[in-house]
XYZ file of C-alpha atoms in Angstrom:
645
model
C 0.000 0.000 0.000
C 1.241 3.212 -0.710
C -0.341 7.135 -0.383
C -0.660 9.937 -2.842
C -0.808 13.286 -0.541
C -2.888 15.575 -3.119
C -2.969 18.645 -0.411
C -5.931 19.849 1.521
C -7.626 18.085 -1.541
C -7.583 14.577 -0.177
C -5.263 11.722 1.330
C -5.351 8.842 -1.401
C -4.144 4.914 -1.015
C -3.523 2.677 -3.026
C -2.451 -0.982 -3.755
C -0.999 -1.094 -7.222
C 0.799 1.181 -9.232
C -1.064 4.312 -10.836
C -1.531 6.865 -13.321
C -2.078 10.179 -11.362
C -4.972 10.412 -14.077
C -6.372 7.710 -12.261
C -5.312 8.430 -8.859
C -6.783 11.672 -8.740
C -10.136 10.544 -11.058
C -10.601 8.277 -7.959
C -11.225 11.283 -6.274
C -12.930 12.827 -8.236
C -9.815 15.883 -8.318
C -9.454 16.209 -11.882
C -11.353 18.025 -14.391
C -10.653 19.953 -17.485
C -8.220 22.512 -16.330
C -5.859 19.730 -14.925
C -2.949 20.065 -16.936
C -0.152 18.303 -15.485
C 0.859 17.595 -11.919
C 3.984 17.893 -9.712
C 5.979 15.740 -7.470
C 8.531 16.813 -5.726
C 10.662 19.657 -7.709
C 9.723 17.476 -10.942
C 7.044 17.975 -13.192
C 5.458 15.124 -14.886
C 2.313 14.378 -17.721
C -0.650 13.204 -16.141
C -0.267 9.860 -17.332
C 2.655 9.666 -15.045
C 2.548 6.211 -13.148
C 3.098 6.593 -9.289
C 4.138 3.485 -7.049
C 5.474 5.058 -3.821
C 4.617 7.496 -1.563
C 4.293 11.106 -2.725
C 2.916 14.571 -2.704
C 1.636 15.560 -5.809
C 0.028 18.881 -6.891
C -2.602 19.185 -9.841
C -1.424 21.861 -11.662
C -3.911 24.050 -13.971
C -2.938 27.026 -15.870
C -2.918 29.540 -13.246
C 0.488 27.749 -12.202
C 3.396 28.921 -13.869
C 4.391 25.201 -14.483
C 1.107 24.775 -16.010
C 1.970 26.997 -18.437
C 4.683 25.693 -19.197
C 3.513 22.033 -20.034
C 0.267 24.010 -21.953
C 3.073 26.141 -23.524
C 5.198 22.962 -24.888
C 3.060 21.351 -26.437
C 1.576 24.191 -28.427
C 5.516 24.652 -29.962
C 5.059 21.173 -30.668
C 1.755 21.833 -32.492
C 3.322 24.451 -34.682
C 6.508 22.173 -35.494
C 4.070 19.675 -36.820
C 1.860 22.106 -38.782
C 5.446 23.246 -40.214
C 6.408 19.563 -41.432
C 3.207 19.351 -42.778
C 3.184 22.160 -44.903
C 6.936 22.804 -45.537
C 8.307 19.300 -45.093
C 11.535 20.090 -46.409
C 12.047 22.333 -42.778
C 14.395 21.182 -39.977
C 13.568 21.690 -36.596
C 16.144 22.766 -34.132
C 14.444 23.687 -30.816
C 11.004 24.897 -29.399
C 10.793 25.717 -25.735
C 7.996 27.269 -23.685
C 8.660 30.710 -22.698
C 7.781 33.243 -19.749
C 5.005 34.317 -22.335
C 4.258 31.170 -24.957
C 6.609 29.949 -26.911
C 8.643 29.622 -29.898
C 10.605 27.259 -32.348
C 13.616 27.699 -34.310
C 13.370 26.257 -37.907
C 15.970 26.108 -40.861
C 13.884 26.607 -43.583
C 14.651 27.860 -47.102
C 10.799 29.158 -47.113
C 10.472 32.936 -45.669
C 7.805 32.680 -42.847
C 6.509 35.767 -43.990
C 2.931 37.301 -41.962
C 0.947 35.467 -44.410
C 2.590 32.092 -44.523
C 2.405 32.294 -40.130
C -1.495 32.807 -40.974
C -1.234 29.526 -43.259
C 0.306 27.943 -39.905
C -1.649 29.255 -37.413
C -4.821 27.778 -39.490
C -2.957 24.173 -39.813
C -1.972 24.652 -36.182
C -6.335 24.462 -35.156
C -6.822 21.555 -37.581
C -4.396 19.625 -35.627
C -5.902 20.898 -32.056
C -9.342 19.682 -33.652
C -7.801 16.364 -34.588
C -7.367 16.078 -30.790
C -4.171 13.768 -31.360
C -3.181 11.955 -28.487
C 0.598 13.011 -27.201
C 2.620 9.852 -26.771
C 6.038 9.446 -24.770
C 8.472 6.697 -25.611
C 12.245 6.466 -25.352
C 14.924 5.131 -27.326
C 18.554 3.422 -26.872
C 21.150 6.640 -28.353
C 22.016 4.433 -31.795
C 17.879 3.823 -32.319
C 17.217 7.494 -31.635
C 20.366 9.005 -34.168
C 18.734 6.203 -36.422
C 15.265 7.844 -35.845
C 15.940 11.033 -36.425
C 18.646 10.537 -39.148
C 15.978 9.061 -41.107
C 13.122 11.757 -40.735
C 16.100 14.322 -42.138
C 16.506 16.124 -38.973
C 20.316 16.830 -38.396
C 19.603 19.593 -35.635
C 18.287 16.797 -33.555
C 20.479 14.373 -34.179
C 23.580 16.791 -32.980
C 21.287 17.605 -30.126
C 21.123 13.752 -29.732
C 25.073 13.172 -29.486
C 26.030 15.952 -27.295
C 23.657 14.232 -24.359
C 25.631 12.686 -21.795
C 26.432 8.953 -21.933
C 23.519 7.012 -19.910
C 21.055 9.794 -20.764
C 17.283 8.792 -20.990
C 16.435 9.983 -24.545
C 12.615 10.359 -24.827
C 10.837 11.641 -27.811
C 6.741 12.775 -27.387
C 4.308 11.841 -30.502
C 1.229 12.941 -31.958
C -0.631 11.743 -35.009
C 2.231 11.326 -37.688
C 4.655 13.856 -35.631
C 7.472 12.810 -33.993
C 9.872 15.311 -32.023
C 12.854 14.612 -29.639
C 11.983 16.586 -26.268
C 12.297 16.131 -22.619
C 8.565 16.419 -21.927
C 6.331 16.865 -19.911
C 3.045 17.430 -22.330
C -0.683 17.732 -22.201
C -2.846 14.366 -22.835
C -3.517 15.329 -26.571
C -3.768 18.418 -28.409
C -7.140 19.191 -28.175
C -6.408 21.353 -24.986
C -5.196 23.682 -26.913
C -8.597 26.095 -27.261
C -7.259 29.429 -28.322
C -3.658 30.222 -29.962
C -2.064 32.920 -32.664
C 1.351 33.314 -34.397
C 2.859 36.472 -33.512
C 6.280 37.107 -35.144
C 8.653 35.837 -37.175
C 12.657 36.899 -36.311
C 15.817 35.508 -36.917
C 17.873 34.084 -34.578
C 21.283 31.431 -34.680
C 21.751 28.088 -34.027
C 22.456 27.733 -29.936
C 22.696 31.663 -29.848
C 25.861 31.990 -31.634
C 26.516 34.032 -34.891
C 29.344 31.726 -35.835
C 26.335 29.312 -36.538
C 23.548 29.292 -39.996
C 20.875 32.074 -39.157
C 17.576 30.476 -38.231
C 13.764 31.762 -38.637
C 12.000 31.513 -34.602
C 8.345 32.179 -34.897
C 7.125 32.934 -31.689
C 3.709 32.284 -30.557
C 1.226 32.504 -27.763
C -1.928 29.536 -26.862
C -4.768 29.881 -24.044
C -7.281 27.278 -22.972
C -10.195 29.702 -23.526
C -10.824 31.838 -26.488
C -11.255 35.210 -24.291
C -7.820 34.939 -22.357
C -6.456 35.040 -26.053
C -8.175 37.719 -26.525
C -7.718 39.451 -23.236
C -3.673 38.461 -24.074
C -3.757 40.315 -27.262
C -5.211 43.302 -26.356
C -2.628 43.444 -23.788
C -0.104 42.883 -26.317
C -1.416 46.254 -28.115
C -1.940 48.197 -25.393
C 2.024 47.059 -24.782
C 2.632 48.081 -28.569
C 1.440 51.709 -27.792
C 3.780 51.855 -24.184
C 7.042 50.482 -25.720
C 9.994 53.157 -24.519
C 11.532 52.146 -27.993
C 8.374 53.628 -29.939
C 7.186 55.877 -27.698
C 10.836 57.224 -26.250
C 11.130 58.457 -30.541
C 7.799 59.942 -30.799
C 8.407 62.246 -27.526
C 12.390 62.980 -28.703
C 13.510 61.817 -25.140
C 16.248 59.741 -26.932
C 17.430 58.258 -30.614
C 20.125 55.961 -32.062
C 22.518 56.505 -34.680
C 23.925 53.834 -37.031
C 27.495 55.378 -37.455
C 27.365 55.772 -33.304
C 26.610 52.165 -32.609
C 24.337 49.843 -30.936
C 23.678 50.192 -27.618
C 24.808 53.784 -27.512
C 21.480 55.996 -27.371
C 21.369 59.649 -27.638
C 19.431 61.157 -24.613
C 17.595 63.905 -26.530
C 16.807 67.509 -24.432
C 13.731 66.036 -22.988
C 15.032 62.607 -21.893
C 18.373 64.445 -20.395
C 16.340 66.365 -18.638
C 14.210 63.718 -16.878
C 17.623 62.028 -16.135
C 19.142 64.939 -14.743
C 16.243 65.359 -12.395
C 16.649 62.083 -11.259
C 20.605 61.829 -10.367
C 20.104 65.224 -8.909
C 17.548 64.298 -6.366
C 19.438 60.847 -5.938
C 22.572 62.416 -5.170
C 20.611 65.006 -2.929
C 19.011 61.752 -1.373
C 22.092 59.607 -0.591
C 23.772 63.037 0.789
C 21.282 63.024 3.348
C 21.658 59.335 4.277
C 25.510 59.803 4.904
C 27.321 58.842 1.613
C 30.338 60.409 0.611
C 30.614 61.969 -3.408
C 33.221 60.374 -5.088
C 34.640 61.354 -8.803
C 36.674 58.215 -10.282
C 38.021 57.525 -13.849
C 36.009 56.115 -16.702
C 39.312 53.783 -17.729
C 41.911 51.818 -15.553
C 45.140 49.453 -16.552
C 44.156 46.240 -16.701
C 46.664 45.684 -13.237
C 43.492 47.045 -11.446
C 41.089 44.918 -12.939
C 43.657 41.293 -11.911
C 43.662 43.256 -8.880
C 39.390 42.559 -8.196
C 39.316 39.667 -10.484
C 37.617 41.197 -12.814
C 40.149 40.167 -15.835
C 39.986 36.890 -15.098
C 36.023 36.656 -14.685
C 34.449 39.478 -16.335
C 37.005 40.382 -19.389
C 34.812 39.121 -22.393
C 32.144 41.697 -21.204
C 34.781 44.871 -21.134
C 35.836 47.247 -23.745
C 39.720 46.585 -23.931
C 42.049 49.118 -25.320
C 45.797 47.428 -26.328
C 47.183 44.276 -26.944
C 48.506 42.689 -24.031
C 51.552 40.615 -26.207
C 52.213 44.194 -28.053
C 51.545 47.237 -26.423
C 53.251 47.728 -22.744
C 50.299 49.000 -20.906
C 46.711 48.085 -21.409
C 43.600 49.927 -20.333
C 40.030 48.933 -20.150
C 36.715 50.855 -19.737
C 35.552 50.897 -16.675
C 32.535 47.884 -15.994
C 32.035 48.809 -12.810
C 33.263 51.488 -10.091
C 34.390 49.091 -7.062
C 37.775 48.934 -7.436
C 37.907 52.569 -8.005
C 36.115 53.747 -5.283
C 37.899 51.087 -2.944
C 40.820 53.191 -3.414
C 39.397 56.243 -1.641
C 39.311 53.221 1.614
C 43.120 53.123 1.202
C 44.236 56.460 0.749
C 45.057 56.399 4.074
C 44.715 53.794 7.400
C 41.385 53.285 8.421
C 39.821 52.814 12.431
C 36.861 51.330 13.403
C 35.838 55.081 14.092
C 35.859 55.200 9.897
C 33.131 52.683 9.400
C 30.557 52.694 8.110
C 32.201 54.349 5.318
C 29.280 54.916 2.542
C 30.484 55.892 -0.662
C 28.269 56.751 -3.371
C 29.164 58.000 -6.949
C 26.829 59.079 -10.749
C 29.295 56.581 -12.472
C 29.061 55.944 -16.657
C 30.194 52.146 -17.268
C 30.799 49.950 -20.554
C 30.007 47.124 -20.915
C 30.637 45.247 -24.296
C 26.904 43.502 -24.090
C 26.106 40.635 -27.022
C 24.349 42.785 -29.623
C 21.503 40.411 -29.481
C 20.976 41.750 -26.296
C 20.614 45.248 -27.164
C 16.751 46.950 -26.689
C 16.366 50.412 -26.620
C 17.245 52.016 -23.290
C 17.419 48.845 -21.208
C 20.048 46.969 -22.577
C 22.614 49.474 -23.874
C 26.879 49.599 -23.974
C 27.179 52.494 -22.212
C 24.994 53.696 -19.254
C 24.969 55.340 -15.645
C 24.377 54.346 -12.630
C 23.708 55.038 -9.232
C 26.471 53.139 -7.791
C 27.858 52.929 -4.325
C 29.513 50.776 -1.718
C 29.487 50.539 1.887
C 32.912 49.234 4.399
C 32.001 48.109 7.369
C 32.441 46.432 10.616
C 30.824 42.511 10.034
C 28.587 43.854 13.479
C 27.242 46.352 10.873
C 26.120 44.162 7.792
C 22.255 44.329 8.767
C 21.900 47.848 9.845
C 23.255 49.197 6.911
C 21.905 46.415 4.386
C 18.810 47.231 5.727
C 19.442 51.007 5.202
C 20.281 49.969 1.401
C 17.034 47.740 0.724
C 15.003 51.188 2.771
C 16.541 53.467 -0.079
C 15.827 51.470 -2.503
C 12.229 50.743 -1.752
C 11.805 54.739 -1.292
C 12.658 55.493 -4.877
C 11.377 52.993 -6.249
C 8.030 53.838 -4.435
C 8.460 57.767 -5.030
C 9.012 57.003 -9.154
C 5.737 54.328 -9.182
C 7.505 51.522 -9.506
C 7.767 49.963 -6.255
C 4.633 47.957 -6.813
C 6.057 46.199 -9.929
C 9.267 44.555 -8.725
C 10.075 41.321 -7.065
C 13.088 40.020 -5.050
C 15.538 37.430 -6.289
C 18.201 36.019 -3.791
C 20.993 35.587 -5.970
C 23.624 32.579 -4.803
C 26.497 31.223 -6.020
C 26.678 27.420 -8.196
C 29.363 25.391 -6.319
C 29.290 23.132 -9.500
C 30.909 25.898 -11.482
C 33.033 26.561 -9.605
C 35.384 28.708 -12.687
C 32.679 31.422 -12.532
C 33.721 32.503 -8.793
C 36.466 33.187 -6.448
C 36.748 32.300 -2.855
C 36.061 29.297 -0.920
C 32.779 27.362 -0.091
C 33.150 28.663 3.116
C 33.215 31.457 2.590
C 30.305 31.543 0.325
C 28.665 29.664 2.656
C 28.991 32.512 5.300
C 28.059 35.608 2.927
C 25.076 33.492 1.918
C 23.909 32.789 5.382
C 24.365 35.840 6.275
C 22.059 36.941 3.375
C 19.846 34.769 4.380
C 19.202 36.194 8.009
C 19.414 39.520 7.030
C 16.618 39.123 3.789
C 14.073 36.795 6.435
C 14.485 39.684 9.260
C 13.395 41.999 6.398
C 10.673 39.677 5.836
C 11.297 39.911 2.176
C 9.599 37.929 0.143
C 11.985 36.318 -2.763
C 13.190 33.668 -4.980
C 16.396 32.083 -4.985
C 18.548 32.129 -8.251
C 21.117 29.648 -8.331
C 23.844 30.265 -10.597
C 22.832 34.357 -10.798
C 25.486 35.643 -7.939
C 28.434 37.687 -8.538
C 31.478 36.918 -9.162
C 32.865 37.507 -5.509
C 29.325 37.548 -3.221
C 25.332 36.694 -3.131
C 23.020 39.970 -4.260
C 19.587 40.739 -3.864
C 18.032 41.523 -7.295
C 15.387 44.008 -7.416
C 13.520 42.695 -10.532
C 10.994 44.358 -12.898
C 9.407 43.584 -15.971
C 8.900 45.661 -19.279
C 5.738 45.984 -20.982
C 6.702 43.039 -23.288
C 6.677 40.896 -20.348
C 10.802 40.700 -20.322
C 12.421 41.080 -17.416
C 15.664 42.904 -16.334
C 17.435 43.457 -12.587
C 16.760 46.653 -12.107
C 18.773 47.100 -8.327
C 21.275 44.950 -7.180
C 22.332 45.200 -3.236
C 25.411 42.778 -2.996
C 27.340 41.358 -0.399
C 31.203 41.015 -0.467
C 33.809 39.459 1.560
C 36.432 38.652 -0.435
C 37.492 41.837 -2.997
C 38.995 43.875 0.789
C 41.187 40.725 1.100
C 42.069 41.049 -2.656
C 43.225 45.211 -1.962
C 44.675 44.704 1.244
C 41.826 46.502 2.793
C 42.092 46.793 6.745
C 40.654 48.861 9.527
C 41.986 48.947 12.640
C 39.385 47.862 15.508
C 38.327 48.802 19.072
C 40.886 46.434 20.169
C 43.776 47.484 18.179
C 43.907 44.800 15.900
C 43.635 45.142 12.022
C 40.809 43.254 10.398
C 39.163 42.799 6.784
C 35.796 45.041 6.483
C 32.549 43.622 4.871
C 31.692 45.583 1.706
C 27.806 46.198 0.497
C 27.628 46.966 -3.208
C 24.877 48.452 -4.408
C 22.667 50.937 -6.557
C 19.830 52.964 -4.619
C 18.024 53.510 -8.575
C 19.928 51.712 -10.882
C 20.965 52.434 -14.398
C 19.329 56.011 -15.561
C 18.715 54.787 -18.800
C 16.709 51.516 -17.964
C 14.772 53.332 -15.169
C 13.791 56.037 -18.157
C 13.010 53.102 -20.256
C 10.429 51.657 -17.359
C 9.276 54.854 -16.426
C 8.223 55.569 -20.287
C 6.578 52.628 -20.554
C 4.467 53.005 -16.679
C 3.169 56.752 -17.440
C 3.017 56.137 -21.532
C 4.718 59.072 -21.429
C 2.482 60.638 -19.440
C 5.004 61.590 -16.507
C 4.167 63.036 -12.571
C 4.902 66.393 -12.743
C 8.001 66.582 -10.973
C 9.775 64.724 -13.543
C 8.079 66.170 -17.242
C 10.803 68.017 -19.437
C 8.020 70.520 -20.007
C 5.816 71.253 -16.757
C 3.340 73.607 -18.141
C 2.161 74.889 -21.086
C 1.267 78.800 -21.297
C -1.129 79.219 -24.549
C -2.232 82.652 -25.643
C -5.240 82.163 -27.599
C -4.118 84.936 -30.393
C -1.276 87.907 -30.859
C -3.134 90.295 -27.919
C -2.886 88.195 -25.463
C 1.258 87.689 -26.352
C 2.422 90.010 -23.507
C -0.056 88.724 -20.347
C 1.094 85.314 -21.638
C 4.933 86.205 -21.596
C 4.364 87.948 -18.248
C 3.041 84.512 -16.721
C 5.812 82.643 -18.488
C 8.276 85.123 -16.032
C 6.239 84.576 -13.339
C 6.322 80.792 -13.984
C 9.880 80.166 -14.614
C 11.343 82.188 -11.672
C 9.600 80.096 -9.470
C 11.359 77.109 -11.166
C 8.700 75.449 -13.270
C 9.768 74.298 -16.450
C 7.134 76.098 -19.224
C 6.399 76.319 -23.249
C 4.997 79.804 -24.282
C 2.987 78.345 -27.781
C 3.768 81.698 -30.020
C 2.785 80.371 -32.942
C 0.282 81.617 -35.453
C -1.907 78.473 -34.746
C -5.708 78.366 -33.431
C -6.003 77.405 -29.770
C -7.875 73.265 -30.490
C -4.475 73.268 -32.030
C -2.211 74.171 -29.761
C -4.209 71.884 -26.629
C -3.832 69.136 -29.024
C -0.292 69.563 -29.705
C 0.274 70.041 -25.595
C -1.699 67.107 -24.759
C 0.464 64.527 -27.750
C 3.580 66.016 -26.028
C 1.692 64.673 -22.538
C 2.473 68.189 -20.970
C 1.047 68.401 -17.697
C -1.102 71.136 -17.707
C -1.867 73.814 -19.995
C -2.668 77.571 -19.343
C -5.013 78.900 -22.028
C -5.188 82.617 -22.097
C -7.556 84.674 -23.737
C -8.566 87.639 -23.463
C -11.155 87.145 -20.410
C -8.223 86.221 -18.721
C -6.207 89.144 -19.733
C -8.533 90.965 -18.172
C -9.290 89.685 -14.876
C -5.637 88.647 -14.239
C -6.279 84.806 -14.117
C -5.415 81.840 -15.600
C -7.539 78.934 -16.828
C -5.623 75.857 -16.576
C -6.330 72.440 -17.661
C -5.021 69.239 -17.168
C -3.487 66.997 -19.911
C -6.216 64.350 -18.688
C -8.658 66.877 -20.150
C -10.089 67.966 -17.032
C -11.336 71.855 -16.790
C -9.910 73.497 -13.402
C -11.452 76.393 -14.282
C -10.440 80.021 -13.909
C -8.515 81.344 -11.074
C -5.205 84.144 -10.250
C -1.648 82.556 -11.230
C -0.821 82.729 -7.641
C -3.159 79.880 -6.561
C -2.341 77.800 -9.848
C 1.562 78.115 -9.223
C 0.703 76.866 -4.807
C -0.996 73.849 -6.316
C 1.940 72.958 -8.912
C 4.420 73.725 -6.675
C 2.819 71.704 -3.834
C 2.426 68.797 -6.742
C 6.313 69.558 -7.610
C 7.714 69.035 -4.175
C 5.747 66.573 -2.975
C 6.518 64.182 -6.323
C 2.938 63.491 -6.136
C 1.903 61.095 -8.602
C -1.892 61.461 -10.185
């Protein structure tokens, strides 16, 4: 006799081995929605056969590993509607993504938008078809056999580079037969609602050594309305892209003979930045840190120095020839071993520490140009960086002080409400990737650890996602596409102070190593921008539009009032556009409202007369007449207090 523990659902025994179909038909815990279930950290198909003890969860869609079975198999339904129409195509790979899927194919054909159509439609024949998904394996000479057979050379390369002793499963359906790792729905038929949404191109294992491949990417629901639901998300995602959206404004643009990832922040999009490392440099003052000015470039002896050359030098922008030229430099990737130098310009007490450095720093970093998107992902960008030496007693008063920061801008911009946490540790099997000794990442984790749970911060752990040298805490965030990026990183570091000879001398007398915290309080300027773009559509709080208010004389006689208010206006330190042109006032609102200008003044000549102002918001709202004093208390109130409407 054995048990199946489905949850609060119900306690099941049994005498024989079982499907978890069957199990959890028994009683009477499956329906439509079941997708797939769990056991342990594994996923399985429901026709999984159980003989042991377990816990098993159902999982439906609403699980993100439901998804990802749905998700599968709907890659697998477009590889087959491929064969079947374009039999001459090879597959390489389809995985499920965070939002559907896609599959790489080496095709001769162009999937242009009207041969994806001619998919999509052979892609609901075989849902209606409701083939049932089969799972066998093969012996590694049967399976390069298989697959040498059906023509599929991706596969059979995939095929050899498995390990020795590696189960080799392959999932089919109707005539379809794909190598794949599983787990998949009971037959196609689950597959209610999908669509085809792009075609790009993309290489063979990510590497542009290898032939160029076509990846269509696609999206499938159980239900015909979340497709829907989905899609109208995807436009209203179309309209908030900083890449489309960032142009349209002029808050930044990209030249061809500059280079990818270098963007040009335009006046408007400098200006937003500038508001932000002014009031973050303002901010950190307050909390203690110390300015700091360091180079932009270094000889690569600094870089061996932190490790850097060894573990980061394929992502840096190197200038020389180490077997020609006597010195080389590199652009700077980060500002740590810069600013540690300010630590050891002279010996250091306990009295010292905390020692909270903070710096505006521009970095390079020589990113895969697959990689590059707009703002987000760029070569050259600046950060708020910083880093904290301290005592080890202080590590939790000051980490917390760094995760308190961070939460209040994030919060004060809007975005504090669309991040999540990632505990980033180490992978002691690759061990290549970092310095220092299990130990020792064993005591920066732990210490992590205590510190993150007496937060009571909520987060996942990412294995494999640490720095070189510590753990971090990611603050993450997604774009409007559904992609997601670290947007703050708070680090802890034990090991680059032993690397600089960095020492204090304690209470006692005796030198010790410090702890360091790296971290940003904002992050990068230029992917905040980006997120910010995309959150407001443009439509920024106050406090942060390029062009606060918008002063617009209705013709030629009311030119003077209107510059007079302008004065008025921009001595108090509100940023203003007085529209002078020889256009008629429905123009001039709608040209103040594209530009998403917070409010506009419209003057006319009632309001030349009585000395007012009638202002109205860009959300179209009428706040009637009233004097310019009271209009410039409420936007300066709005100003200082970063209020966001």
């Amino acid at each position: 006799m054995f048990k199946i523990n489905f949850g609060e659902s119900a306690v099941l025994e049994f005498d024989s081995p079982i499907t978890v179909y069957e199990a959890a038909k028994s009683g009477n815990l499956v329906d439509r929605s079941t997708l797939a279930v769990k056991i342990g950290d594994d996923v399985h198909a429901l026709d999984y056969v159980v003989s042991a003890d377990c816990d098993a969860k159902l999982l439906t869609f609403d699980d993100p590993e439901g998804k990802h079975v749905f998700w599968h198999t709907a890659s697998h339904i477009l590889a087959q509607a491929v064969k079947r129409l374009y039999p001459e195509a090879r597959l390489t790979i389809g995985p499920a993504i965070e939002n559907g899927f896609y599959y790489d194919i080496d095709s001769e054909t162009s999937f242009t938008p009207e041969i994806l159509a001619q998919l999509e439609a052979e892609m609901q024949k075989i849902v209606k078809e409701n083939l049932l998904i089969e799972r066998f394996v093969l012996p590694r000479d049967e399976a390069i056999k298989l697959m040498t057979e059906r023509d599929e050379p991706y596969k059979v390369q995939l095929i050899e580079e498995l390990p020795e002793g590696e189960e080799i499963s392959f999932y089919k359906q109707g005539e379809f037969v794909d190598l794949c790792a599983g787990p998949h729905l009971h037959s196609t038929g689950a597959v209610k609602a999908l669509k085809l949404l792009q075609c790009t191109g993309a290489y063979w294992k990510g590497d542009q050594n290898n032939k160029q491949l076509q990846r269509i990417y696609g999206v499938a629901f159980p239900q015909k309305d979340m497709l829907k639901a989905h899609l109208a998300q995807l436009e209203e995602a179309k309209k908030r892209d900083h890449n489309k959206l960032g142009r349209e404004l002029e808050l930044f643009t990209t030249v061809d003979v500059i280079g990818q990832g270098l963007p040009i922040l335009l006046p408007k999009g400098a200006r937003i930045v500038q508001l932000l490392q002014r009031w973050v440099e303002d901010e950190e003052q307050k909390r203690g840190y110390l300015l700091t000015k360091t180079p932009f470039m270094a000889k690569s002896d600094l870089y061996k120095i932190s490790g850097h050359w060894d573990h980061y030098k394929e992502g840096m922008f190197v200038l020389g020839d180490e077997e020609k030229d006597k010195e080389v430099y590199a652009l700077r990737p980060m500002t740590c071993p810069f600013q540690y130098q300010v630590f050891l310009n002279r010996q250091r007490s306990y009295r010292d520490l905390p020692m909270r450095l903070g710096e505006t720093s521009t970095l390079f970093r020589n990113e895969d140009s697959g990689e590059m998107h707009g703002l987000i992902r760029v070569r050259q960008f600046t950060i708020s960086e910083g880093h904290l030496i301290l005592r080890p007693e202080q590590l939790e008063e000051e980490f917390r002080g760094c995760v308190e920061l961070a939460k209040y801008m994030l919060d004060t911009v809007g975005l504090g409400d669309d991040v999540s946490f990632r505990f980033s540790q180490w992978d002691p099997n690759d061990r290549k990737k970092y310095i220092g000794t299990p130990e020792q990442w064993a005591e920066a984790q732990d210490a992590m650890k205590k510190i993150l749970d007496h937060l009571g911060i909520k987060y996942t752990i990412g294995i494999g996602e640490a720095a070189f040298y510590g753990p971090k805490l990611d603050i993450q965030i997604k774009n409007v596409h559904g992609k997601e990026d670290t947007l703050i990183t708070i680090q802890i570091d034990q090991m680059l102070a032993e690397l600089f000879g960095m020492e204090y001398v304690d209470v006692d007398g005796q030198k010790r190593r410090p702890y360091i915290i790296h971290r940003t309080s904002i992050g990068c300027y230029e992917r905040t921008l980006a997120l910010l773009i995309e959150k407001y559509a443009g439509a920024f709080p106050m406090w942060l539009s390029p062009t606060q208010v918008a002063i617009l004389p209705i013709g030629s006689e009311q030119y003077d009032y209107a510059r007079e208010i302008n004065r008025k206006l921009e001595a108090a330190g509100i940023r203003t556009f007085l529209d002078e042109r020889n256009e008629k006032i429905g123009y001039k609102i709608r040209s103040a409202q594209l530009e998403k200008i917070p409010y506009m003044l419209v003057i006319g000549e009632k309001e030349k007369t009585d000395g007012t102002v009638a202002p109205r918001h860009r959300s179209g709202v009428d706040l009637g007449a009233m004097p310019l004093s009271d209009f410039m208390s409420m936007a300066l109130t709005e100003i200082a207090t970063k209020e966001i409407k």
